[in-house]
Amino acid sequence: MRRLVFTTALGLVTAVLAPVPVGPGGAAADTAEEPLRTAGEAAQRTSFTGVLQIRWLAAGSEQTKTLSVHGANGSVVVRGGGSAAMALPTQRLVEHGGEWDLMWPVPQGGAERPDASRKYQLTPKDGPAVAGRATRLVEVHHGPSLIERLYLDDESGLLLRREQFERGAGPVRSIGFDTVTIGSLTPPTDAPGAVVDFAPSPVVAHRVPDKVSAPGRLPEGYERLGVYRRSGVHHVRYSDGLYDLSVFQESGRLNRKGIPGGTPVAIGPGQGWHHVWPGGHLLLWEAKGVVYTAVSDAPLDQVLTAVRALPVTTGSSSLFSRLRRVARSLVQPLAD
Amino acid sequence: MSSASDGHLGDLLSALLDRELSPAEEVSARRHLETCAFCTTELSEVETARSWVRGLPAVDPPFGFLERLTLDAGRLGLPRSSTRRRVGVAALAASAAAGVALLGLAPPREAPVSPSVARLVEAHATGASAEGDPVSRLAPLGVPVSLRR
């Protein structure tokens, strides 16, 4: 029902085709989170194929990459760089060396995302043609700052181009179709017959280990969606309704060998490192025997503010501590 | 150099870490790693696994362990009156004590961790795509993750 209201409101707003600023508290404020949701739904129900151009700034220069994307019957496959990722109605998969890894089941069983309209303002406008198709442009502001431009296909609602801004006039990151064909197409592929189950185990809130730092809320409006465990690494997922923030935590001391570069940043009691990946920012740091890796598509200042507020926990319940306890329990009977 | 049949380094990664490859093989392997995100991730994971095994901790001797050891020596039939046996047990206990103390008193070492950043990025992006727009969320995964400033 809520989704229907959002969609209807967005339709009404965009039907006017006038630059209508929509702020918090306005009748259409609830639509702030809707463009990506609408685009996601359109990607699930629309058949399309095309060539994507992804651009991002790294090391002071623009990087580009061309990818192919194909969607039909609720499945989306993105290929490029010798790898592939797939969104199926019930799974998210990544290909490695010919094998598909199941990364997440859908749904994930976490909490609902917060309402993005509490934080962001949406402004619909007429958009330019993208890949030869008419678009509706939706600008997303955080306070006075423009942070996103979303170009939605006028006819299908499919997201044709996404630009993200942080500082300066130009986008720091963009993903958009160079060419796209929308219409009846065959599914991109069948679901892989055999997959490697790499899906995480959910950790219920009251059983989160003491050593894992997972407050329910972080600054900048980030709320915890869930805590998961995979291959000895705890994964705490947050969202502010528009962006996601993942905080990965593992016991040990940080060894940056094999992770070159990075800009020093202050996080917690020590120094951390900031890296850029094609979809956003990555921060690495260590505190009290725990190595933290934060990954997000949000602007860097938001990510830094959020992760700096993470309480530092002790690593006393580390695997090694547990091993010590197990070893003690094995020897203890000899002393009794 | 024999590489794995699927074109990736496979077991050669362990040999690379153990410095068991010839110079020419090592050059070839490192050249492959420069362009293969899969093998780079695999190398990182193998290295992490090795470091964890090497970082296994020592065990503190529980209170009373050594005392119980000498008592048990007596229960096993060693005559307490035998000075030579007592000296032997004491020497054994002393050796055990020294060994255990050395291990037990050594400060616990935290294992070095080199996060598998490519896998973590995948976990993040695929998780986000489950509730957002799958095209723009998944697209960055089409680019091998090579971190830059």
Short mmCIF file of C-alpha atoms in Angstrom, two decimals:
data_model
loop_
_atom_site.label_atom_id
_atom_site.label_comp_id
_atom_site.label_asym_id
_atom_site.label_seq_id
_atom_site.Cartn_x
_atom_site.Cartn_y
_atom_site.Cartn_z
CA MET A 1 0.00 0.00 0.00
CA ARG A 2 2.81 2.37 0.98
CA ARG A 3 4.64 1.49 -2.20
CA LEU A 4 1.54 2.15 -4.24
CA VAL A 5 1.17 5.54 -2.60
CA PHE A 6 4.80 6.34 -3.36
CA THR A 7 4.47 5.31 -6.96
CA THR A 8 1.26 7.23 -7.39
CA ALA A 9 2.75 10.31 -5.78
CA LEU A 10 5.80 10.14 -8.00
CA GLY A 11 3.58 9.75 -11.02
CA LEU A 12 1.53 12.79 -10.04
CA VAL A 13 4.59 14.87 -9.40
CA THR A 14 6.34 13.94 -12.58
CA ALA A 15 3.17 14.30 -14.60
CA VAL A 16 3.25 18.01 -13.91
CA LEU A 17 6.65 18.07 -15.62
CA ALA A 18 7.60 21.20 -13.78
CA PRO A 19 10.59 21.70 -11.48
CA VAL A 20 8.80 21.20 -8.20
CA PRO A 21 11.12 21.17 -5.19
CA VAL A 22 9.94 18.54 -2.78
CA GLY A 23 11.15 19.01 0.74
CA PRO A 24 10.64 17.16 3.99
CA GLY A 25 7.10 17.45 5.20
CA GLY A 26 5.69 18.09 1.75
CA ALA A 27 2.96 15.98 0.28
CA ALA A 28 5.43 14.21 -1.95
CA ALA A 29 8.26 14.02 0.56
CA ASP A 30 7.78 10.28 0.90
CA THR A 31 8.84 9.83 -2.68
CA ALA A 32 12.46 10.61 -1.86
CA GLU A 33 13.38 6.97 -1.77
CA GLU A 34 11.23 6.03 -4.68
CA PRO A 35 13.33 6.56 -7.83
CA LEU A 36 15.79 3.79 -7.07
CA ARG A 37 13.00 1.55 -5.86
CA THR A 38 11.05 2.25 -9.01
CA ALA A 39 14.15 1.67 -11.09
CA GLY A 40 14.77 -1.59 -9.27
CA GLU A 41 11.24 -2.74 -9.94
CA ALA A 42 11.50 -1.66 -13.57
CA ALA A 43 14.74 -3.64 -13.89
CA GLN A 44 12.85 -6.66 -12.59
CA ARG A 45 9.86 -6.40 -14.90
CA THR A 46 11.36 -4.84 -18.03
CA SER A 47 13.28 -6.66 -20.73
CA PHE A 48 16.33 -4.75 -21.79
CA THR A 49 19.86 -5.16 -23.05
CA GLY A 50 22.56 -2.61 -23.47
CA VAL A 51 26.05 -1.34 -22.97
CA LEU A 52 26.83 0.43 -19.73
CA GLN A 53 29.56 2.98 -19.24
CA ILE A 54 30.85 3.32 -15.69
CA ARG A 55 33.08 6.28 -14.79
CA TRP A 56 34.68 7.13 -11.50
CA LEU A 57 37.41 9.33 -10.16
CA ALA A 58 40.41 7.61 -8.62
CA ALA A 59 43.95 8.79 -8.02
CA GLY A 60 42.93 12.18 -9.37
CA SER A 61 41.96 10.91 -12.78
CA GLU A 62 38.86 9.56 -14.41
CA GLN A 63 38.60 5.82 -14.85
CA THR A 64 36.16 4.26 -17.29
CA LYS A 65 34.88 0.79 -17.96
CA THR A 66 32.38 -0.61 -20.42
CA LEU A 67 30.05 -3.36 -19.32
CA SER A 68 27.20 -5.30 -20.84
CA VAL A 69 23.89 -5.72 -19.10
CA HIS A 70 20.91 -7.87 -19.95
CA GLY A 71 17.66 -8.11 -18.07
CA ALA A 72 14.48 -10.09 -18.60
CA ASN A 73 11.92 -12.06 -16.62
CA GLY A 74 13.16 -10.68 -13.32
CA SER A 75 16.81 -11.54 -13.94
CA VAL A 76 19.63 -9.08 -14.53
CA VAL A 77 23.14 -10.05 -15.58
CA VAL A 78 26.03 -7.61 -15.69
CA ARG A 79 29.24 -8.72 -17.38
CA GLY A 80 32.61 -7.09 -17.71
CA GLY A 81 36.23 -7.34 -16.75
CA GLY A 82 36.16 -11.10 -16.89
CA SER A 83 33.55 -11.35 -14.16
CA ALA A 84 29.80 -11.25 -13.90
CA ALA A 85 27.13 -10.53 -11.36
CA MET A 86 23.55 -11.71 -11.47
CA ALA A 87 20.36 -10.60 -9.78
CA LEU A 88 17.69 -13.27 -9.73
CA PRO A 89 14.33 -12.89 -8.02
CA THR A 90 15.54 -14.95 -5.06
CA GLN A 91 19.33 -14.75 -5.23
CA ARG A 92 22.32 -12.49 -5.79
CA LEU A 93 25.26 -14.24 -7.44
CA VAL A 94 28.80 -13.40 -8.51
CA GLU A 95 30.82 -15.44 -10.97
CA HIS A 96 34.39 -16.46 -10.25
CA GLY A 97 36.36 -18.53 -12.69
CA GLY A 98 33.27 -20.10 -14.19
CA GLU A 99 31.65 -20.85 -10.85
CA TRP A 100 28.77 -18.90 -9.40
CA ASP A 101 28.90 -17.89 -5.77
CA LEU A 102 25.61 -17.35 -3.97
CA MET A 103 26.24 -14.12 -2.10
CA TRP A 104 22.78 -13.40 -0.71
CA PRO A 105 19.35 -14.94 -0.72
CA VAL A 106 16.47 -12.55 -1.35
CA PRO A 107 14.95 -11.43 0.90
CA GLN A 108 17.82 -11.12 3.35
CA GLY A 109 15.70 -11.18 6.46
CA GLY A 110 16.99 -7.87 7.80
CA ALA A 111 15.18 -4.80 9.03
CA GLU A 112 13.44 -2.46 6.61
CA ARG A 113 15.40 0.44 5.24
CA PRO A 114 14.66 3.77 6.88
CA ASP A 115 12.67 6.37 5.03
CA ALA A 116 15.12 8.35 2.94
CA SER A 117 12.82 11.38 2.89
CA ARG A 118 13.88 12.17 6.45
CA LYS A 119 17.31 13.03 5.11
CA TYR A 120 17.10 13.78 1.40
CA GLN A 121 15.04 16.09 -0.77
CA LEU A 122 13.86 15.13 -4.23
CA THR A 123 13.37 17.43 -7.19
CA PRO A 124 11.85 16.02 -10.39
CA LYS A 125 12.67 17.76 -13.64
CA ASP A 126 12.56 17.24 -17.34
CA GLY A 127 15.53 15.17 -18.33
CA PRO A 128 17.72 15.03 -21.38
CA ALA A 129 17.74 12.10 -23.75
CA VAL A 130 19.93 9.25 -22.55
CA ALA A 131 20.92 6.55 -25.02
CA GLY A 132 18.34 8.06 -27.37
CA ARG A 133 15.45 7.77 -24.92
CA ALA A 134 13.43 10.44 -23.19
CA THR A 135 14.00 10.64 -19.44
CA ARG A 136 12.70 12.14 -16.25
CA LEU A 137 15.50 13.62 -14.19
CA VAL A 138 15.31 13.38 -10.42
CA GLU A 139 17.82 15.40 -8.41
CA VAL A 140 18.55 14.33 -4.85
CA HIS A 141 19.80 16.95 -2.40
CA HIS A 142 21.21 16.58 1.10
CA GLY A 143 20.64 20.00 2.59
CA PRO A 144 21.96 22.45 0.01
CA SER A 145 24.23 19.89 -1.65
CA LEU A 146 23.35 18.06 -4.82
CA ILE A 147 24.42 14.43 -4.36
CA GLU A 148 22.59 12.44 -7.04
CA ARG A 149 21.07 12.84 -10.47
CA LEU A 150 18.87 9.97 -11.58
CA TYR A 151 17.74 9.72 -15.18
CA LEU A 152 14.69 7.46 -15.45
CA ASP A 153 13.32 6.18 -18.71
CA ASP A 154 10.11 8.06 -19.34
CA GLU A 155 8.33 5.01 -20.65
CA SER A 156 9.50 2.11 -18.49
CA GLY A 157 10.92 3.76 -15.35
CA LEU A 158 14.22 1.98 -15.87
CA LEU A 159 17.23 3.84 -14.52
CA LEU A 160 19.23 4.82 -17.57
CA ARG A 161 21.88 6.92 -15.90
CA ARG A 162 22.99 7.68 -12.34
CA GLU A 163 25.41 10.43 -11.39
CA GLN A 164 26.84 10.94 -7.92
CA PHE A 165 28.35 14.18 -6.67
CA GLU A 166 30.55 14.91 -3.69
CA ARG A 167 32.67 17.97 -4.23
CA GLY A 168 33.05 20.27 -7.16
CA ALA A 169 30.83 20.69 -10.14
CA GLY A 170 31.19 17.37 -11.90
CA PRO A 171 30.08 13.92 -10.84
CA VAL A 172 32.60 11.74 -9.03
CA ARG A 173 30.89 8.63 -10.28
CA SER A 174 28.42 7.79 -13.02
CA ILE A 175 26.81 4.70 -14.42
CA GLY A 176 24.76 4.97 -17.58
CA PHE A 177 23.65 3.25 -20.72
CA ASP A 178 25.52 4.17 -23.89
CA THR A 179 23.09 2.05 -25.83
CA VAL A 180 19.96 0.29 -24.68
CA THR A 181 17.21 -1.75 -26.26
CA ILE A 182 13.99 -2.14 -24.33
CA GLY A 183 11.44 -4.70 -25.37
CA SER A 184 10.62 -8.36 -25.48
CA LEU A 185 13.83 -10.26 -25.05
CA THR A 186 14.78 -13.71 -23.97
CA PRO A 187 16.06 -14.15 -20.41
CA PRO A 188 19.79 -13.44 -20.08
CA THR A 189 20.53 -16.87 -18.73
CA ASP A 190 19.05 -19.65 -16.75
CA ALA A 191 19.78 -19.76 -13.05
CA PRO A 192 23.07 -21.61 -12.60
CA GLY A 193 22.47 -25.24 -11.80
CA ALA A 194 25.15 -25.44 -9.15
CA VAL A 195 26.31 -22.58 -7.04
CA VAL A 196 28.85 -22.29 -4.28
CA ASP A 197 26.92 -21.31 -1.19
CA PHE A 198 28.73 -18.24 0.07
CA ALA A 199 25.65 -16.76 1.70
CA PRO A 200 26.13 -15.39 5.19
CA SER A 201 24.42 -16.58 8.33
CA PRO A 202 22.25 -13.98 10.01
CA VAL A 203 23.16 -13.16 13.60
CA VAL A 204 20.17 -12.24 15.73
CA ALA A 205 20.53 -8.90 17.48
CA HIS A 206 20.73 -10.19 21.04
CA ARG A 207 23.40 -12.72 20.10
CA VAL A 208 25.85 -10.35 18.47
CA PRO A 209 29.24 -11.15 20.07
CA ASP A 210 30.64 -8.55 22.45
CA LYS A 211 33.61 -7.96 20.22
CA VAL A 212 31.41 -6.91 17.30
CA SER A 213 30.60 -3.23 17.17
CA ALA A 214 27.05 -2.98 15.84
CA PRO A 215 25.07 -0.11 17.31
CA GLY A 216 21.52 0.19 16.08
CA ARG A 217 22.08 3.70 14.80
CA LEU A 218 25.01 5.70 13.48
CA PRO A 219 25.25 9.41 12.71
CA GLU A 220 23.96 10.69 9.36
CA GLY A 221 20.77 8.69 9.76
CA TYR A 222 22.26 5.24 9.22
CA GLU A 223 20.21 2.47 10.80
CA ARG A 224 21.26 -1.12 11.22
CA LEU A 225 19.60 -3.53 8.79
CA GLY A 226 21.19 -6.69 10.08
CA VAL A 227 24.28 -8.50 11.30
CA TYR A 228 25.64 -11.44 9.36
CA ARG A 229 28.58 -13.80 9.61
CA ARG A 230 30.51 -15.27 6.71
CA SER A 231 33.90 -17.00 6.73
CA GLY A 232 34.75 -15.72 10.17
CA VAL A 233 33.93 -12.13 9.25
CA HIS A 234 31.04 -10.24 10.82
CA HIS A 235 29.15 -8.01 8.42
CA VAL A 236 27.00 -5.23 9.88
CA ARG A 237 24.75 -3.61 7.27
CA TYR A 238 23.42 -0.08 7.62
CA SER A 239 21.30 2.12 5.40
CA ASP A 240 20.07 5.69 5.44
CA GLY A 241 17.35 4.82 2.93
CA LEU A 242 19.36 5.81 -0.11
CA TYR A 243 22.88 4.51 0.50
CA ASP A 244 24.12 1.35 2.13
CA LEU A 245 27.06 1.10 4.51
CA SER A 246 28.70 -2.22 5.28
CA VAL A 247 31.07 -2.59 8.22
CA PHE A 248 33.07 -5.82 8.15
CA GLN A 249 34.90 -6.88 11.30
CA GLU A 250 37.44 -9.63 11.89
CA SER A 251 39.79 -10.32 14.77
CA GLY A 252 43.47 -9.66 14.23
CA ARG A 253 45.86 -6.90 13.38
CA LEU A 254 45.71 -5.15 10.06
CA ASN A 255 48.19 -6.32 7.45
CA ARG A 256 47.95 -4.04 4.44
CA LYS A 257 50.20 -6.19 2.33
CA GLY A 258 48.36 -6.76 -0.91
CA ILE A 259 46.22 -3.65 -0.41
CA PRO A 260 48.37 -0.96 -1.99
CA GLY A 261 47.80 2.76 -1.94
CA GLY A 262 45.23 4.46 0.18
CA THR A 263 45.05 7.87 1.73
CA PRO A 264 45.64 8.08 5.50
CA VAL A 265 42.56 9.17 7.44
CA ALA A 266 41.90 9.43 11.15
CA ILE A 267 39.45 6.80 12.39
CA GLY A 268 39.10 5.61 15.95
CA PRO A 269 42.23 5.48 18.07
CA GLY A 270 44.61 5.02 15.18
CA GLN A 271 45.13 5.69 11.55
CA GLY A 272 42.96 4.31 8.81
CA TRP A 273 43.18 4.28 5.06
CA HIS A 274 40.77 5.50 2.46
CA HIS A 275 40.49 3.76 -0.90
CA VAL A 276 38.21 4.24 -3.87
CA TRP A 277 36.44 1.41 -5.64
CA PRO A 278 34.32 1.87 -8.77
CA GLY A 279 31.11 1.98 -6.76
CA GLY A 280 32.17 4.20 -3.87
CA HIS A 281 34.54 4.36 -0.92
CA LEU A 282 36.33 1.82 1.24
CA LEU A 283 37.92 2.49 4.62
CA LEU A 284 40.34 0.21 6.45
CA TRP A 285 41.43 0.53 10.05
CA GLU A 286 42.29 -1.45 13.13
CA ALA A 287 41.29 -0.91 16.75
CA LYS A 288 41.97 -3.10 19.77
CA GLY A 289 42.63 -6.29 17.90
CA VAL A 290 39.79 -5.94 15.42
CA VAL A 291 40.25 -5.10 11.75
CA TYR A 292 37.44 -3.01 10.27
CA THR A 293 36.58 -2.60 6.59
CA ALA A 294 33.79 -0.18 5.72
CA VAL A 295 32.34 -0.19 2.20
CA SER A 296 29.72 2.24 0.95
CA ASP A 297 28.38 4.07 -2.06
CA ALA A 298 27.65 7.12 0.11
CA PRO A 299 29.70 10.33 -0.03
CA LEU A 300 32.97 10.03 1.86
CA ASP A 301 32.18 12.64 4.49
CA GLN A 302 29.05 10.72 5.45
CA VAL A 303 30.91 7.42 5.67
CA LEU A 304 33.66 8.92 7.82
CA THR A 305 31.20 10.57 10.19
CA ALA A 306 29.29 7.32 10.57
CA VAL A 307 32.21 4.96 11.15
CA ARG A 308 34.03 7.34 13.49
CA ALA A 309 31.09 6.91 15.85
CA LEU A 310 31.44 3.14 16.00
CA PRO A 311 32.28 2.20 19.57
CA VAL A 312 35.61 0.41 19.81
CA THR A 313 35.26 -2.99 21.36
CA THR A 314 37.98 -5.21 22.76
CA GLY A 315 39.07 -8.27 20.92
CA SER A 316 38.95 -10.36 24.10
CA SER A 317 36.48 -12.77 22.54
CA SER A 318 38.62 -13.31 19.51
CA LEU A 319 39.10 -16.68 17.93
CA PHE A 320 42.42 -16.87 19.71
CA SER A 321 40.85 -16.17 23.05
CA ARG A 322 38.34 -18.87 22.36
CA LEU A 323 41.09 -21.25 21.30
CA ARG A 324 42.92 -20.49 24.51
CA ARG A 325 39.78 -21.25 26.48
CA VAL A 326 39.27 -24.50 24.59
CA ALA A 327 42.87 -25.50 25.14
CA ARG A 328 42.56 -24.65 28.83
CA SER A 329 39.44 -26.78 29.10
CA LEU A 330 41.33 -29.69 27.59
CA VAL A 331 44.18 -29.40 30.06
CA GLN A 332 42.11 -28.45 33.08
CA PRO A 333 41.00 -32.01 33.97
CA LEU A 334 44.63 -32.94 34.50
CA ALA A 335 44.85 -30.33 37.22
CA ASP A 336 41.65 -31.33 39.01
CA MET B 1 55.63 -23.86 -14.76
CA SER B 2 52.51 -25.93 -14.62
CA SER B 3 49.42 -23.85 -14.14
CA ALA B 4 45.99 -25.00 -13.22
CA SER B 5 43.88 -26.26 -16.08
CA ASP B 6 41.35 -23.42 -15.78
CA GLY B 7 43.97 -20.81 -16.52
CA HIS B 8 44.38 -19.73 -12.93
CA LEU B 9 47.35 -20.33 -10.69
CA GLY B 10 45.63 -22.73 -8.31
CA ASP B 11 48.14 -24.65 -6.21
CA LEU B 12 50.95 -22.54 -7.56
CA LEU B 13 49.78 -19.79 -5.20
CA SER B 14 50.88 -21.82 -2.19
CA ALA B 15 54.17 -22.59 -3.89
CA LEU B 16 54.60 -18.89 -4.57
CA LEU B 17 54.06 -18.03 -0.91
CA ASP B 18 56.46 -20.80 0.13
CA ARG B 19 59.09 -19.51 -2.30
CA GLU B 20 59.19 -22.87 -3.97
CA LEU B 21 58.93 -21.51 -7.50
CA SER B 22 61.91 -20.95 -9.75
CA PRO B 23 62.69 -17.31 -10.54
CA ALA B 24 61.16 -17.65 -13.98
CA GLU B 25 58.03 -19.29 -12.57
CA GLU B 26 57.71 -16.61 -9.96
CA VAL B 27 57.96 -13.85 -12.55
CA SER B 28 55.31 -15.57 -14.63
CA ALA B 29 53.03 -16.04 -11.64
CA ARG B 30 53.37 -12.43 -10.51
CA ARG B 31 52.68 -11.24 -14.03
CA HIS B 32 49.48 -13.30 -14.04
CA LEU B 33 48.49 -11.83 -10.69
CA GLU B 34 48.74 -8.31 -12.08
CA THR B 35 45.82 -8.97 -14.39
CA CYS B 36 43.83 -11.63 -12.61
CA ALA B 37 41.57 -10.44 -9.82
CA PHE B 38 40.48 -13.99 -9.08
CA CYS B 39 44.00 -15.22 -8.37
CA THR B 40 44.83 -12.04 -6.44
CA THR B 41 41.88 -12.68 -4.17
CA GLU B 42 42.83 -16.33 -3.88
CA LEU B 43 46.39 -15.39 -2.97
CA SER B 44 45.15 -13.06 -0.27
CA GLU B 45 42.91 -15.74 1.17
CA VAL B 46 45.64 -18.39 1.13
CA GLU B 47 48.00 -15.97 2.79
CA THR B 48 45.42 -15.13 5.45
CA ALA B 49 44.76 -18.80 6.14
CA ARG B 50 48.48 -19.49 6.52
CA SER B 51 48.96 -16.57 8.88
CA TRP B 52 46.06 -17.72 11.02
CA VAL B 53 47.51 -21.19 11.35
CA ARG B 54 50.91 -19.76 12.21
CA GLY B 55 49.37 -17.42 14.73
CA LEU B 56 47.78 -20.14 16.85
CA PRO B 57 48.24 -19.20 20.48
CA ALA B 58 50.10 -20.84 23.32
CA VAL B 59 48.18 -22.22 26.29
CA ASP B 60 48.49 -21.01 29.84
CA PRO B 61 49.10 -23.89 32.27
CA PRO B 62 46.16 -24.05 34.63
CA PHE B 63 46.85 -23.51 38.29
CA GLY B 64 47.88 -26.79 39.89
CA PHE B 65 48.76 -28.50 36.64
CA LEU B 66 52.40 -29.13 37.52
CA GLU B 67 51.56 -30.21 41.02
CA ARG B 68 49.04 -32.70 39.67
CA LEU B 69 51.66 -33.97 37.26
CA THR B 70 54.07 -34.90 40.05
CA LEU B 71 51.30 -36.49 42.10
CA ASP B 72 50.21 -38.55 39.12
CA ALA B 73 53.78 -39.73 38.71
CA GLY B 74 53.48 -41.21 42.16
CA ARG B 75 50.17 -42.87 41.38
CA LEU B 76 51.70 -44.51 38.38
CA GLY B 77 53.82 -46.53 40.72
CA LEU B 78 56.93 -44.50 40.93
CA PRO B 79 58.23 -45.07 44.48
CA ARG B 80 58.32 -41.78 46.34
CA SER B 81 61.16 -43.05 48.37
CA SER B 82 63.33 -43.43 45.37
CA THR B 83 65.56 -40.42 45.27
CA ARG B 84 66.68 -41.12 41.74
CA ARG B 85 63.09 -41.45 40.51
CA ARG B 86 62.09 -38.32 42.40
CA VAL B 87 64.90 -36.44 40.78
CA GLY B 88 63.81 -37.80 37.42
CA VAL B 89 60.21 -36.77 37.93
CA ALA B 90 61.34 -33.39 39.19
CA ALA B 91 63.53 -32.93 36.15
CA LEU B 92 60.66 -33.94 33.90
CA ALA B 93 58.33 -31.58 35.70
CA ALA B 94 60.88 -28.80 35.58
CA SER B 95 61.32 -29.29 31.87
CA ALA B 96 57.59 -29.32 31.36
CA ALA B 97 57.23 -26.27 33.57
CA ALA B 98 59.88 -24.39 31.67
CA GLY B 99 58.37 -25.32 28.34
CA VAL B 100 54.82 -24.56 29.35
CA ALA B 101 55.88 -21.34 31.07
CA LEU B 102 57.69 -20.17 27.98
CA LEU B 103 54.62 -20.86 25.90
CA GLY B 104 52.12 -19.74 28.44
CA LEU B 105 53.78 -16.51 29.46
CA ALA B 106 54.38 -15.39 25.92
CA PRO B 107 51.98 -12.59 25.08
CA PRO B 108 49.15 -13.73 22.83
CA ARG B 109 49.71 -12.59 19.28
CA GLU B 110 46.90 -11.28 17.17
CA ALA B 111 46.90 -12.85 13.76
CA PRO B 112 47.72 -10.53 10.89
CA VAL B 113 44.64 -9.97 8.76
CA SER B 114 44.72 -8.78 5.20
CA PRO B 115 41.04 -8.24 4.39
CA SER B 116 39.86 -9.76 1.14
CA VAL B 117 38.68 -6.41 -0.08
CA ALA B 118 37.38 -7.66 -3.41
CA ARG B 119 35.14 -10.20 -1.69
CA LEU B 120 33.98 -7.67 0.87
CA VAL B 121 33.06 -5.22 -1.89
CA GLU B 122 31.10 -7.99 -3.60
CA ALA B 123 29.29 -8.80 -0.37
CA HIS B 124 28.39 -5.14 0.04
CA ALA B 125 27.28 -4.49 -3.53
CA THR B 126 25.26 -7.66 -3.94
CA GLY B 127 23.61 -7.04 -0.58
CA ALA B 128 22.68 -3.51 -1.59
CA SER B 129 21.30 -4.67 -4.92
CA ALA B 130 18.86 -6.95 -3.16
CA GLU B 131 16.80 -3.95 -2.14
CA GLY B 132 17.88 -1.23 -4.54
CA ASP B 133 18.40 -0.85 -8.23
CA PRO B 134 20.24 -4.00 -9.35
CA VAL B 135 21.79 -2.44 -12.45
CA SER B 136 23.67 0.45 -10.86
CA ARG B 137 24.39 -1.55 -7.68
CA LEU B 138 25.82 -4.55 -9.49
CA ALA B 139 27.59 -2.73 -12.31
CA PRO B 140 30.69 -1.78 -10.27
CA LEU B 141 31.31 -5.48 -9.77
CA GLY B 142 32.07 -5.70 -13.46
CA VAL B 143 35.28 -3.86 -12.71
CA PRO B 144 38.01 -5.84 -10.97
CA VAL B 145 38.52 -4.17 -7.61
CA SER B 146 41.95 -2.57 -7.63
CA LEU B 147 42.04 -0.05 -4.86
CA ARG B 148 43.43 3.37 -5.55
CA ARG B 149 43.60 6.64 -3.72
#
